[in-house]
Coordinates of C-alpha atoms in Angstrom, one line a residue:
M68 CA 20.4 -17.4 1.4
S69 CA 22.2 -18.5 4.3
R70 CA 25.9 -18.0 5.8
A71 CA 29.0 -18.6 4.7
V72 CA 27.9 -22.1 2.7
P73 CA 28.2 -21.3 -1.1
R74 CA 25.7 -24.0 -1.7
S75 CA 22.9 -22.2 0.2
R76 CA 23.2 -18.8 -0.9
K77 CA 20.4 -19.0 -2.7
A78 CA 17.8 -20.4 -0.2
I79 CA 15.5 -17.5 -0.6
A80 CA 14.9 -19.1 -4.0
L81 CA 14.6 -22.5 -2.7
V82 CA 11.9 -24.6 -4.5
A83 CA 12.0 -28.0 -3.3
G84 CA 15.5 -28.9 -3.4
A85 CA 18.8 -28.0 -1.9
A86 CA 20.5 -24.4 -3.1
A87 CA 23.0 -24.5 -5.8
L88 CA 21.4 -27.2 -8.3
A89 CA 22.4 -27.9 -11.5
A90 CA 22.4 -25.3 -14.2
P91 CA 18.9 -24.9 -15.8
L92 CA 17.7 -26.7 -19.1
T93 CA 18.7 -24.4 -22.1
L94 CA 16.7 -24.1 -25.0
A95 CA 18.0 -23.3 -28.5
A96 CA 14.8 -22.3 -30.2
P97 CA 11.2 -22.1 -29.1
A98 CA 10.3 -25.5 -30.8
A99 CA 10.1 -28.5 -28.6
A100 CA 13.4 -30.1 -27.3
A101 CA 13.5 -33.9 -26.6
V102 CA 15.6 -34.3 -23.3
R103 CA 16.7 -37.6 -21.9
A104 CA 16.4 -37.8 -18.3
V105 CA 18.6 -40.0 -16.0
G106 CA 17.9 -40.7 -12.5
P107 CA 17.7 -43.7 -10.0
A108 CA 16.0 -46.8 -11.2
G109 CA 12.1 -46.2 -12.0
A110 CA 12.6 -42.5 -12.6
T111 CA 13.9 -42.3 -16.2
G112 CA 12.0 -41.5 -19.0
T113 CA 12.1 -39.4 -22.2
Y114 CA 10.1 -36.1 -22.3
T115 CA 10.1 -33.0 -24.6
V116 CA 10.1 -29.5 -23.3
T117 CA 8.3 -26.6 -25.0
P118 CA 8.7 -22.8 -24.0
L119 CA 5.4 -21.3 -23.9
R120 CA 3.8 -17.7 -23.3
F121 CA 0.3 -17.3 -21.4
T122 CA -1.5 -13.6 -21.4
V123 CA -3.8 -13.4 -18.2
E124 CA -5.6 -10.6 -16.5
A125 CA -4.1 -10.2 -13.1
G126 CA -4.7 -7.3 -10.3
G127 CA -6.3 -5.3 -13.2
R128 CA -3.6 -5.6 -15.4
S129 CA -2.7 -7.9 -18.7
C130 CA 0.4 -10.2 -17.4
S131 CA 2.5 -12.3 -19.7
I132 CA 3.5 -15.7 -18.1
D133 CA 6.8 -17.5 -19.2
A134 CA 6.6 -21.1 -18.9
D135 CA 8.0 -24.6 -19.7
L136 CA 5.7 -27.6 -20.6
Y137 CA 7.2 -30.9 -19.9
R138 CA 5.7 -33.9 -21.5
P139 CA 6.7 -37.4 -21.2
A140 CA 7.1 -39.5 -24.1
G141 CA 4.0 -41.8 -24.8
V142 CA 1.5 -39.0 -23.2
D143 CA -1.2 -38.4 -25.3
A144 CA -5.1 -37.8 -25.5
A145 CA -5.3 -41.5 -25.6
R146 CA -2.8 -42.0 -22.7
P147 CA -3.1 -38.9 -20.4
A148 CA -1.1 -38.5 -17.3
P149 CA -1.5 -36.0 -14.0
A150 CA 0.1 -32.7 -13.9
V151 CA 2.3 -30.9 -11.7
L152 CA 2.4 -27.1 -11.5
A153 CA 5.3 -25.2 -10.1
T154 CA 6.8 -21.8 -9.8
N155 CA 9.8 -20.3 -8.5
G156 CA 11.0 -18.8 -4.8
F157 CA 11.5 -15.1 -4.6
G158 CA 13.7 -13.6 -6.9
G159 CA 13.9 -16.6 -9.3
S160 CA 12.5 -17.7 -12.6
K161 CA 11.5 -20.7 -14.5
S162 CA 15.2 -21.5 -15.2
D163 CA 16.5 -21.2 -12.1
G164 CA 18.3 -24.8 -11.1
S165 CA 15.9 -25.7 -8.3
T166 CA 12.3 -24.6 -10.3
D167 CA 13.6 -26.4 -13.4
A168 CA 14.6 -29.5 -11.3
I169 CA 10.9 -29.7 -10.6
G170 CA 9.9 -30.0 -14.2
R171 CA 12.6 -32.3 -15.2
A172 CA 11.9 -34.5 -11.9
F173 CA 8.7 -35.2 -12.3
A174 CA 8.7 -35.5 -16.2
A175 CA 11.3 -38.2 -15.6
R176 CA 8.5 -40.0 -13.6
G177 CA 5.8 -39.7 -15.9
Y178 CA 4.1 -36.5 -14.9
V179 CA 2.9 -33.5 -17.2
G180 CA 4.9 -30.5 -15.7
L181 CA 4.2 -26.9 -16.0
V182 CA 6.5 -24.5 -14.6
Y183 CA 6.5 -21.2 -14.6
S184 CA 8.0 -17.8 -13.5
G185 CA 5.9 -15.9 -11.1
L186 CA 4.5 -12.8 -11.7
G187 CA 7.2 -10.2 -11.4
F188 CA 10.3 -12.4 -11.8
G189 CA 12.1 -13.8 -14.8
K190 CA 10.4 -13.0 -18.0
S191 CA 6.8 -13.0 -16.6
G192 CA 5.1 -9.5 -16.4
C193 CA 3.4 -7.7 -13.7
L194 CA 4.5 -6.2 -10.5
I195 CA 5.3 -8.4 -7.5
S196 CA 2.0 -8.9 -5.2
L197 CA 3.4 -11.2 -2.7
D198 CA 1.4 -14.3 -3.7
D199 CA -1.9 -12.3 -3.2
P200 CA -4.8 -15.0 -3.9
E201 CA -6.8 -12.4 -6.3
I202 CA -3.4 -11.8 -8.3
D203 CA -0.8 -14.5 -8.2
G204 CA -3.6 -17.1 -7.1
R205 CA -5.7 -16.2 -10.3
A206 CA -2.9 -16.3 -12.6
A207 CA -2.1 -19.8 -11.4
A208 CA -5.8 -20.7 -11.9
R209 CA -5.6 -19.6 -15.7
L210 CA -2.6 -22.4 -16.2
V211 CA -4.9 -24.9 -14.5
D212 CA -7.2 -23.7 -17.3
F213 CA -4.6 -24.6 -19.7
L214 CA -3.9 -28.1 -18.1
A215 CA -7.7 -28.6 -18.5
G216 CA -7.6 -28.2 -22.4
T217 CA -9.9 -25.3 -22.0
R218 CA -7.6 -22.7 -22.8
A219 CA -4.6 -22.4 -25.2
A220 CA -1.2 -20.9 -24.9
D221 CA -0.8 -17.8 -26.8
D222 CA 1.0 -19.6 -29.9
G223 CA -2.1 -21.8 -29.9
T224 CA -0.6 -24.9 -28.1
R225 CA -3.4 -26.6 -26.0
A226 CA -3.0 -29.4 -23.7
D227 CA -5.2 -32.5 -24.5
F228 CA -3.2 -34.8 -22.6
V229 CA -3.5 -34.3 -19.0
T230 CA -5.9 -36.7 -17.0
R231 CA -9.1 -35.1 -16.2
D232 CA -11.7 -35.7 -13.2
G233 CA -14.4 -34.0 -15.3
A234 CA -15.1 -31.5 -18.0
G235 CA -12.5 -28.7 -17.4
D236 CA -11.0 -30.5 -14.2
P237 CA -7.5 -31.4 -14.7
R238 CA -6.1 -33.7 -12.1
V239 CA -3.1 -31.5 -11.3
G240 CA -0.9 -31.0 -8.1
M241 CA 1.4 -28.4 -7.0
I242 CA 4.8 -28.2 -5.4
G243 CA 7.7 -25.7 -4.6
G244 CA 9.4 -23.6 -1.9
S245 CA 9.3 -20.2 -0.2
Y246 CA 7.4 -17.5 -2.7
G247 CA 6.7 -20.9 -4.6
G248 CA 4.9 -22.6 -1.7
A249 CA 2.8 -19.7 -0.4
V250 CA 1.2 -19.4 -4.1
Q251 CA 0.1 -22.9 -4.2
L252 CA -2.3 -22.1 -1.2
A253 CA -3.3 -19.0 -2.7
A254 CA -4.2 -20.9 -6.1
A255 CA -6.2 -23.7 -4.3
S256 CA -8.0 -20.9 -2.0
V257 CA -9.4 -19.5 -5.8
D258 CA -9.5 -23.0 -7.7
P259 CA -11.0 -25.8 -6.2
R260 CA -9.8 -28.2 -9.1
V261 CA -6.3 -28.3 -7.8
D262 CA -6.0 -31.6 -6.2
A263 CA -2.7 -31.9 -3.9
L264 CA -0.3 -29.3 -2.5
V265 CA 3.3 -29.6 -1.2
P266 CA 4.3 -26.2 0.0
L267 CA 7.7 -26.0 1.4
I268 CA 9.7 -23.8 3.8
T269 CA 6.7 -21.0 3.2
W270 CA 4.8 -18.6 5.6
N271 CA 1.5 -18.6 7.2
D272 CA 1.3 -14.8 8.4
L273 CA 3.5 -12.3 6.6
A274 CA 3.0 -10.1 9.6
Y275 CA 4.3 -12.6 11.9
S276 CA 7.3 -13.5 9.4
L277 CA 8.5 -9.7 8.9
A278 CA 7.8 -8.2 12.2
P279 CA 6.9 -10.7 14.7
N280 CA 5.6 -10.7 17.9
A281 CA 5.7 -13.7 19.6
A282 CA 3.6 -12.6 22.7
D283 CA 0.5 -11.0 21.0
R284 CA 0.0 -11.2 17.2
N285 CA -2.5 -8.3 17.6
T286 CA 0.5 -5.8 18.8
P287 CA 2.6 -4.9 16.3
G288 CA 6.0 -7.0 16.5
V289 CA 9.4 -6.4 16.2
F290 CA 10.9 -5.4 12.3
K291 CA 13.3 -8.4 11.1
W292 CA 14.9 -5.7 9.1
Q293 CA 17.6 -7.8 7.7
W294 CA 15.5 -10.2 5.8
A295 CA 12.9 -8.0 5.0
N296 CA 14.8 -5.2 3.2
G297 CA 17.1 -8.2 1.5
F298 CA 13.9 -9.1 -0.3
Y299 CA 12.7 -5.6 -0.7
L300 CA 16.1 -4.6 -2.6
M301 CA 16.1 -7.9 -4.6
G302 CA 12.6 -7.1 -5.9
E303 CA 13.1 -3.3 -6.5
G304 CA 16.7 -4.2 -8.3
Q305 CA 14.9 -6.2 -10.9
P306 CA 16.3 -4.3 -13.9
L307 CA 19.9 -5.1 -12.7
L308 CA 18.8 -8.8 -12.7
V309 CA 16.6 -9.2 -15.9
P310 CA 17.3 -6.1 -18.2
S311 CA 14.6 -5.1 -20.5
L312 CA 11.7 -5.6 -18.5
D313 CA 7.9 -5.9 -19.7
P314 CA 6.3 -2.3 -19.1
S315 CA 3.4 -4.2 -17.1
R316 CA 6.3 -4.6 -14.2
I317 CA 7.1 -1.1 -13.6
N318 CA 4.7 0.7 -11.0
S319 CA 6.2 4.1 -10.3
L320 CA 9.5 6.1 -9.5
G321 CA 8.4 5.4 -5.5
C322 CA 7.7 2.0 -5.9
L323 CA 9.1 0.4 -9.0
H324 CA 8.2 -3.4 -8.9
F325 CA 6.4 -4.3 -6.3
V326 CA 2.5 -3.3 -5.9
T327 CA 2.0 -0.2 -4.0
D328 CA 0.9 -1.8 -0.5
A329 CA 3.7 -3.9 0.0
C330 CA 6.2 -0.7 -0.6
D331 CA 4.1 1.1 2.0
T332 CA 4.5 -1.9 4.7
V333 CA 8.4 -2.1 3.9
R334 CA 8.3 1.7 4.5
L335 CA 6.3 1.6 7.9
L336 CA 8.3 -0.9 9.2
N337 CA 11.6 0.9 8.4
S338 CA 10.5 4.1 9.8
G339 CA 10.4 3.1 13.4
R340 CA 6.9 4.3 13.9
F341 CA 3.9 2.4 14.3
P342 CA 0.6 4.9 15.0
K343 CA -2.5 2.6 14.9
T344 CA -4.3 3.7 11.8
E345 CA -1.2 3.0 9.8
T346 CA -0.4 0.0 11.5
D347 CA -3.8 -1.8 11.5
R348 CA -3.4 -1.0 7.5
M349 CA -0.5 -2.7 7.4
L350 CA -1.4 -5.7 9.2
A351 CA -4.5 -6.2 7.3
Y352 CA -2.5 -6.0 4.0
A353 CA 0.1 -8.6 5.0
R354 CA -2.4 -11.0 6.5
S355 CA -4.5 -10.4 3.3
V356 CA -1.6 -12.1 1.2
S357 CA -0.9 -14.7 3.5
P358 CA -2.4 -18.3 4.2
V359 CA -3.7 -17.3 7.6
S360 CA -6.7 -15.2 6.1
Y361 CA -7.5 -17.6 3.3
V362 CA -6.4 -21.1 4.4
D363 CA -10.2 -22.0 5.3
R364 CA -11.1 -22.0 1.5
V365 CA -8.4 -24.8 0.9
T366 CA -9.7 -28.1 0.6
A367 CA -6.8 -29.7 -1.2
P368 CA -4.9 -32.7 0.7
T369 CA -1.9 -30.7 1.7
L370 CA 1.9 -32.0 2.5
I371 CA 3.5 -29.3 4.4
V372 CA 7.3 -29.5 4.7
Q373 CA 9.2 -26.8 6.9
G374 CA 12.7 -26.1 7.8
Q375 CA 14.2 -26.4 11.3
A376 CA 17.0 -24.3 10.3
D377 CA 14.9 -21.2 9.4
T378 CA 14.9 -17.9 10.7
L379 CA 12.7 -16.1 8.0
F380 CA 9.6 -18.7 8.2
N381 CA 10.2 -21.0 11.1
L382 CA 8.4 -23.8 12.5
N383 CA 5.5 -22.3 14.0
E384 CA 4.3 -20.9 10.4
A385 CA 4.1 -24.5 9.6
R386 CA 2.5 -25.4 12.7
A387 CA -0.4 -22.7 12.3
T388 CA -1.4 -23.9 8.6
Y389 CA -1.5 -27.5 9.8
D390 CA -3.5 -27.1 12.5
R391 CA -6.0 -25.0 10.8
L392 CA -6.1 -27.0 7.7
R393 CA -6.8 -30.2 10.0
E394 CA -9.3 -28.8 12.1
R395 CA -11.2 -28.2 9.0
G396 CA -10.7 -31.9 8.1
V397 CA -8.6 -31.4 5.3
D398 CA -6.0 -34.0 4.5
T399 CA -2.8 -32.8 5.9
R400 CA 0.5 -34.0 7.0
M401 CA 3.5 -31.9 8.2
I402 CA 7.4 -33.0 8.0
W403 CA 9.9 -30.5 9.5
Q404 CA 13.2 -31.3 7.7
S405 CA 16.5 -30.2 8.4
W406 CA 17.0 -27.3 5.7
G407 CA 15.4 -23.7 5.4
H408 CA 16.2 -20.1 4.4
S409 CA 19.0 -20.5 7.0
G410 CA 20.7 -23.5 5.9
G411 CA 20.9 -27.0 7.7
Q412 CA 21.4 -28.8 4.4
R413 CA 22.4 -32.4 5.8
P414 CA 23.4 -35.5 3.5
G415 CA 20.8 -37.7 2.2
E416 CA 18.4 -34.8 2.9
L417 CA 16.1 -33.8 -0.3
D418 CA 17.9 -32.5 -3.0
L419 CA 16.0 -32.6 -6.7
A420 CA 19.3 -31.9 -8.5
Q421 CA 20.6 -35.3 -7.4
G422 CA 17.7 -36.9 -8.1
N423 CA 17.2 -38.4 -4.6
L424 CA 13.3 -38.5 -4.4
E425 CA 13.4 -42.3 -4.3
T426 CA 16.2 -42.6 -1.6
S427 CA 15.5 -39.4 0.7
Y428 CA 12.7 -39.5 3.3
V429 CA 11.1 -36.3 2.5
G430 CA 11.2 -37.5 -1.5
Q431 CA 9.4 -40.4 -1.0
R432 CA 6.7 -38.8 1.2
I433 CA 6.4 -36.5 -1.8
L434 CA 6.1 -39.2 -4.6
G435 CA 3.5 -41.1 -2.1
W436 CA 1.6 -37.9 -1.8
F437 CA 1.1 -37.5 -5.4
D438 CA 0.9 -41.3 -6.1
R439 CA -2.0 -41.2 -3.7
H440 CA -3.8 -37.9 -5.0
L441 CA -2.9 -37.7 -8.5
R442 CA -2.3 -41.1 -9.8
K443 CA -5.3 -42.5 -7.3
N444 CA -3.3 -45.4 -6.0
P445 CA -5.2 -46.3 -2.9
A446 CA -2.1 -48.2 -1.9
A447 CA 0.3 -45.5 -1.8
D448 CA 1.5 -44.7 1.6
T449 CA 1.2 -41.1 2.7
G450 CA 3.2 -41.7 5.8
P451 CA 2.4 -40.3 9.5
A452 CA 0.8 -37.2 10.3
F453 CA 3.8 -35.6 11.8
A454 CA 7.3 -36.1 11.4
W455 CA 10.8 -34.5 12.2
Y456 CA 14.4 -34.8 11.3
R457 CA 16.1 -36.1 14.4
E458 CA 19.4 -33.9 14.6
G459 CA 22.5 -35.7 15.8
Q460 CA 20.5 -38.9 15.1
S461 CA 19.4 -41.3 12.5
G462 CA 16.5 -40.8 10.3
Y463 CA 13.0 -39.3 11.2
G464 CA 11.0 -39.4 14.2
T465 CA 7.1 -39.9 13.7
A466 CA 3.9 -39.2 15.5
D467 CA 0.2 -39.0 14.8
R468 CA 0.3 -35.5 16.5
V469 CA 2.6 -32.8 17.3
P470 CA 4.0 -33.2 20.9
A471 CA 2.2 -31.2 23.6
L472 CA 4.0 -29.4 26.4
S473 CA 4.8 -31.8 28.6
Q474 CA 7.0 -30.3 31.6
R475 CA 6.9 -27.0 33.2
L476 CA 10.0 -25.6 34.9
Y477 CA 10.1 -22.6 37.2
L478 CA 12.2 -19.2 36.8
S479 CA 14.3 -18.9 40.4
G480 CA 15.3 -15.6 41.8
D481 CA 19.0 -16.9 41.8
G482 CA 18.9 -17.2 38.1
K483 CA 18.1 -21.2 37.8
L484 CA 15.5 -22.9 36.4
V485 CA 13.9 -25.4 38.7
D486 CA 11.2 -28.0 38.2
N487 CA 9.4 -27.6 41.3
R488 CA 7.8 -24.2 42.6
A489 CA 8.8 -24.8 46.2
K490 CA 12.6 -24.7 44.8
V491 CA 12.0 -21.0 43.8
A492 CA 14.3 -18.6 45.9
E493 CA 13.0 -15.0 46.5
G494 CA 15.1 -12.6 44.4
S495 CA 15.2 -9.8 41.5
R496 CA 17.6 -9.1 38.8
R497 CA 18.0 -6.4 36.6
Y498 CA 19.1 -5.5 32.9
S499 CA 18.8 -2.6 30.3
N500 CA 18.9 -2.4 26.6
W501 CA 21.6 0.0 25.3
L502 CA 21.1 2.6 22.1
F503 CA 22.8 0.0 19.7
P504 CA 22.3 -4.0 19.7
T505 CA 24.1 -5.9 22.4
S506 CA 23.1 -9.4 21.6
H507 CA 23.5 -11.5 18.1
S508 CA 21.1 -14.0 16.9
E509 CA 22.2 -14.0 13.1
S510 CA 23.0 -11.8 10.2
S511 CA 21.1 -12.9 7.1
L512 CA 22.8 -10.0 5.2
A513 CA 26.3 -11.9 6.0
G514 CA 24.7 -15.0 4.2
M515 CA 23.6 -13.2 1.1
I516 CA 27.0 -12.4 0.3
G517 CA 28.5 -15.3 1.6
L518 CA 30.4 -13.6 4.7
P519 CA 30.6 -15.7 7.9
D520 CA 28.6 -14.8 10.7
P521 CA 29.9 -14.5 14.0
R522 CA 28.5 -16.8 17.1
P523 CA 25.2 -15.4 18.9
Y524 CA 26.5 -13.7 21.7
D525 CA 24.9 -11.3 24.8
T526 CA 26.5 -8.5 26.4
A527 CA 26.6 -8.4 30.2
G528 CA 24.0 -6.1 31.8
T529 CA 22.0 -6.2 28.8
H530 CA 20.4 -9.7 29.2
L531 CA 19.2 -12.0 32.1
G532 CA 19.4 -16.0 32.1
W533 CA 17.9 -18.8 33.8
T534 CA 19.8 -22.1 33.9
S535 CA 18.9 -25.7 34.5
A536 CA 20.8 -27.9 36.6
P537 CA 23.1 -30.6 34.6
L538 CA 21.1 -33.1 32.7
A539 CA 21.4 -36.6 34.2
A540 CA 20.3 -38.0 30.9
P541 CA 19.4 -37.0 27.5
V542 CA 16.6 -34.4 26.7
D543 CA 14.8 -34.5 23.5
L544 CA 12.9 -31.0 22.9
V545 CA 10.2 -31.5 19.6
G546 CA 8.1 -28.3 19.3
A547 CA 7.5 -24.9 20.4
P548 CA 8.4 -24.1 24.0
R549 CA 6.2 -21.4 26.2
A550 CA 7.4 -19.0 28.4
T551 CA 5.2 -17.0 30.8
L552 CA 7.0 -13.9 32.1
K553 CA 6.2 -10.6 34.4
V554 CA 8.5 -7.8 33.9
L555 CA 8.8 -4.3 35.6
S556 CA 9.7 -1.3 33.8
P557 CA 8.7 2.2 34.7
A558 CA 10.2 3.6 31.6
A559 CA 8.2 1.4 29.6
E560 CA 4.8 1.7 31.6
R561 CA 5.2 5.7 31.4
V562 CA 4.9 5.8 27.4
Q563 CA 3.3 2.4 26.4
G564 CA 0.1 4.4 26.1
S565 CA 1.3 6.8 23.8
G566 CA -0.8 5.5 20.9
D567 CA 2.6 4.5 19.0
A568 CA 3.3 0.7 19.3
A569 CA 7.0 1.5 19.0
D570 CA 6.9 3.0 22.6
K571 CA 6.2 -0.4 24.0
L572 CA 9.2 -2.7 25.7
V573 CA 11.0 -4.6 23.1
L574 CA 13.0 -7.8 24.4
F575 CA 14.0 -11.3 22.7
A576 CA 13.5 -14.5 24.5
K577 CA 15.6 -17.6 23.5
L578 CA 16.9 -21.0 24.5
Y579 CA 20.3 -21.9 24.6
D580 CA 22.1 -25.3 24.9
I581 CA 25.1 -25.1 27.5
A582 CA 27.9 -27.8 27.4
P583 CA 29.9 -29.1 30.3
D584 CA 32.4 -26.8 29.0
G585 CA 30.7 -23.9 28.9
T586 CA 30.1 -23.6 24.9
K587 CA 26.6 -22.3 24.3
T588 CA 24.6 -22.9 21.4
L589 CA 21.6 -21.1 20.3
V590 CA 19.7 -23.6 18.4
N591 CA 19.5 -22.6 14.7
R592 CA 19.9 -19.2 15.5
L593 CA 16.2 -18.7 16.6
V594 CA 14.8 -16.1 18.8
A595 CA 11.5 -15.0 19.8
P596 CA 11.1 -10.9 19.5
V597 CA 8.5 -9.4 22.0
R598 CA 6.8 -6.1 22.0
V599 CA 5.4 -6.6 25.2
P600 CA 1.4 -5.5 25.3
D601 CA 1.4 -4.2 28.6
V602 CA 4.2 -4.2 31.2
T603 CA 1.7 -4.4 34.2
R604 CA 0.4 -7.8 33.4
P605 CA 2.1 -11.0 32.9
F606 CA 2.6 -12.1 29.3
T607 CA 3.0 -15.6 27.4
V608 CA 5.8 -16.0 24.8
E609 CA 5.8 -18.7 22.2
L610 CA 9.3 -19.4 21.2
P611 CA 10.3 -20.7 17.8
A612 CA 9.9 -24.5 17.5
V613 CA 13.1 -26.3 17.6
V614 CA 14.0 -29.9 17.3
H615 CA 17.0 -30.5 19.6
R616 CA 18.7 -32.7 21.8
Y617 CA 20.1 -31.8 25.1
E618 CA 22.8 -34.4 25.8
T619 CA 23.8 -35.8 29.2
G620 CA 25.6 -33.0 31.4
H621 CA 24.3 -30.4 29.4
R622 CA 22.2 -27.3 30.6
L623 CA 19.1 -25.3 29.4
E624 CA 19.1 -21.8 29.7
L625 CA 16.6 -19.4 29.2
V626 CA 17.7 -15.9 28.3
I627 CA 15.8 -12.7 27.8
A628 CA 17.8 -9.9 26.0
G629 CA 17.2 -6.0 25.4
S630 CA 17.9 -6.0 21.6
D631 CA 19.4 -8.1 18.7
T632 CA 21.3 -7.1 15.7
A633 CA 18.8 -8.6 13.2
Y634 CA 16.2 -6.9 14.6
S635 CA 14.8 -3.3 15.3
G636 CA 14.8 -2.6 18.9
N637 CA 13.5 -0.6 21.8
R638 CA 12.8 3.4 21.6
G639 CA 15.0 4.6 23.9
I640 CA 16.7 3.3 27.2
K641 CA 14.2 0.9 29.3
P642 CA 15.6 -1.0 32.1
V643 CA 13.7 -4.0 33.0
T644 CA 13.4 -6.0 36.5
V645 CA 12.4 -9.4 37.2
V646 CA 11.3 -10.5 40.8
S647 CA 10.7 -14.2 41.4
A648 CA 9.1 -15.7 44.0
P649 CA 7.4 -19.0 44.7
D650 CA 4.2 -17.6 43.8
S651 CA 5.5 -15.6 41.0
T652 CA 4.6 -16.0 37.4
G653 CA 7.7 -16.6 35.6
T654 CA 7.6 -20.3 34.0
L655 CA 9.2 -22.0 31.1
E656 CA 7.0 -25.0 29.3
L657 CA 8.4 -27.6 27.3
P658 CA 7.4 -30.1 24.7
L659 CA 9.6 -33.3 25.4
V660 CA 9.7 -36.5 23.6
Q661 CA 12.1 -37.8 25.6
G662 CA 13.6 -37.3 29.1
R663 CA 12.9 -34.9 31.7
V664 CA 14.7 -31.4 33.2
G665 CA 15.6 -31.8 36.9

């Protein structure tokens, strides 16, 4: 799902590869089919593919799981191999090109593969439960039982050819993207037998993903209505996508194919009302199905891969999971690649359909990760702690930690960003929102149907900007900038204590790159939505992390705007004034790996 680029329309279902992958493998009959894999040197192997079904208990229902078993030639009880388990992204199935590619790619490299349609998708039964660890995680654990040889498929097939670390403990890793990424963490949180994870472009906290508040995650955020409703309609539209659904996939007329709590969450977000009791319940549910609530139970070594071009699950989500795992001593690495849900595919980047695991940087890292943790090769290189795709430059940058905030700029009353508080000019400026959106960052809906997306814009009088002087040398930004702001809004102050968080002031912070000719670029169309907790106090905004080079002669601009077309906005008109003085609060902090501003 991206903008007008056809190959990325299915980015919501990306699983460890680019969109528009090759057509899925077609099986003529239930019997195993021999397949010859063609790939790079060292990755050509013969394997069989056998369709299987499993009946599992999940969420109080009996669910049928549709799967394919990929078995390399020569792998048997006497010569076992480690296994790779994977499932689809949202709206996909075991047979979509990106999911099927995982089974083919790893079987060709000697791994046993088990690829399945997630609950509620493809021909698998039960409701869509948003990768709930107690439902989707437990269902994945039953497939680990099969790989352990302790459980048979419905037709009696058993796997006695997977490497084991002990009785009932198979050597198994998981890989997948988006919806197929979070399920790995969910599975590992309930089943310690999972040995290695590679979650790509997935979430840490769905409450932040669908209604982000970049200033205070305990205050309800700003509804990301395009992305959220797109997924909701895709889920509820399953009868159009998969005729003759399993009866276990029907909930009720009011909520057809999701668990009830998921439908209630979407309805509350669309209502535009956030009374405390209902909002607390919504936040608790969204977090209960998110790694933020259970990552402390994950011990499997984890290679996190997140997309720099991703307005659905931004880089901050990966950073939150990465930091928590490392704090607990879990072997964890993180890569920021080019592509995510919003596009960003670059030549040479990971694309399983093209068989480029050995030749892409991310692919090499994945192979090294599984080689170390599944094949137990102590010489396998698992790479640095952190790597990022160097947009506009060659290759990846690497470091032993994520860059820290290293330079502070100040918001001057004359609209300048200055590098010394003494340079701040006294002054005040004002903007106001309108009753309809007057700023634009992106249209995820345009991407869903392949339409072009207009360039980002801000309408005069509905935003404020602070701009640096032209740069004397290039500046490389890697990480999440942070702004501290203080605003005046009597209209918001009068109603912010109403008990309905929807009455609080909403604004959007973002960073532009302004070229010498005046052309403005909103990097990867990322914005930081804010529902201000209290307009009488300063607040700090964590902007989405970016990787971007500001070239010589370019300028940085921090903008705060009153609306955005991709999000819900303010309830009513709420004018905002920002007062600047040398002793005032306004600052912008930047994580720079090269150069300085000013």
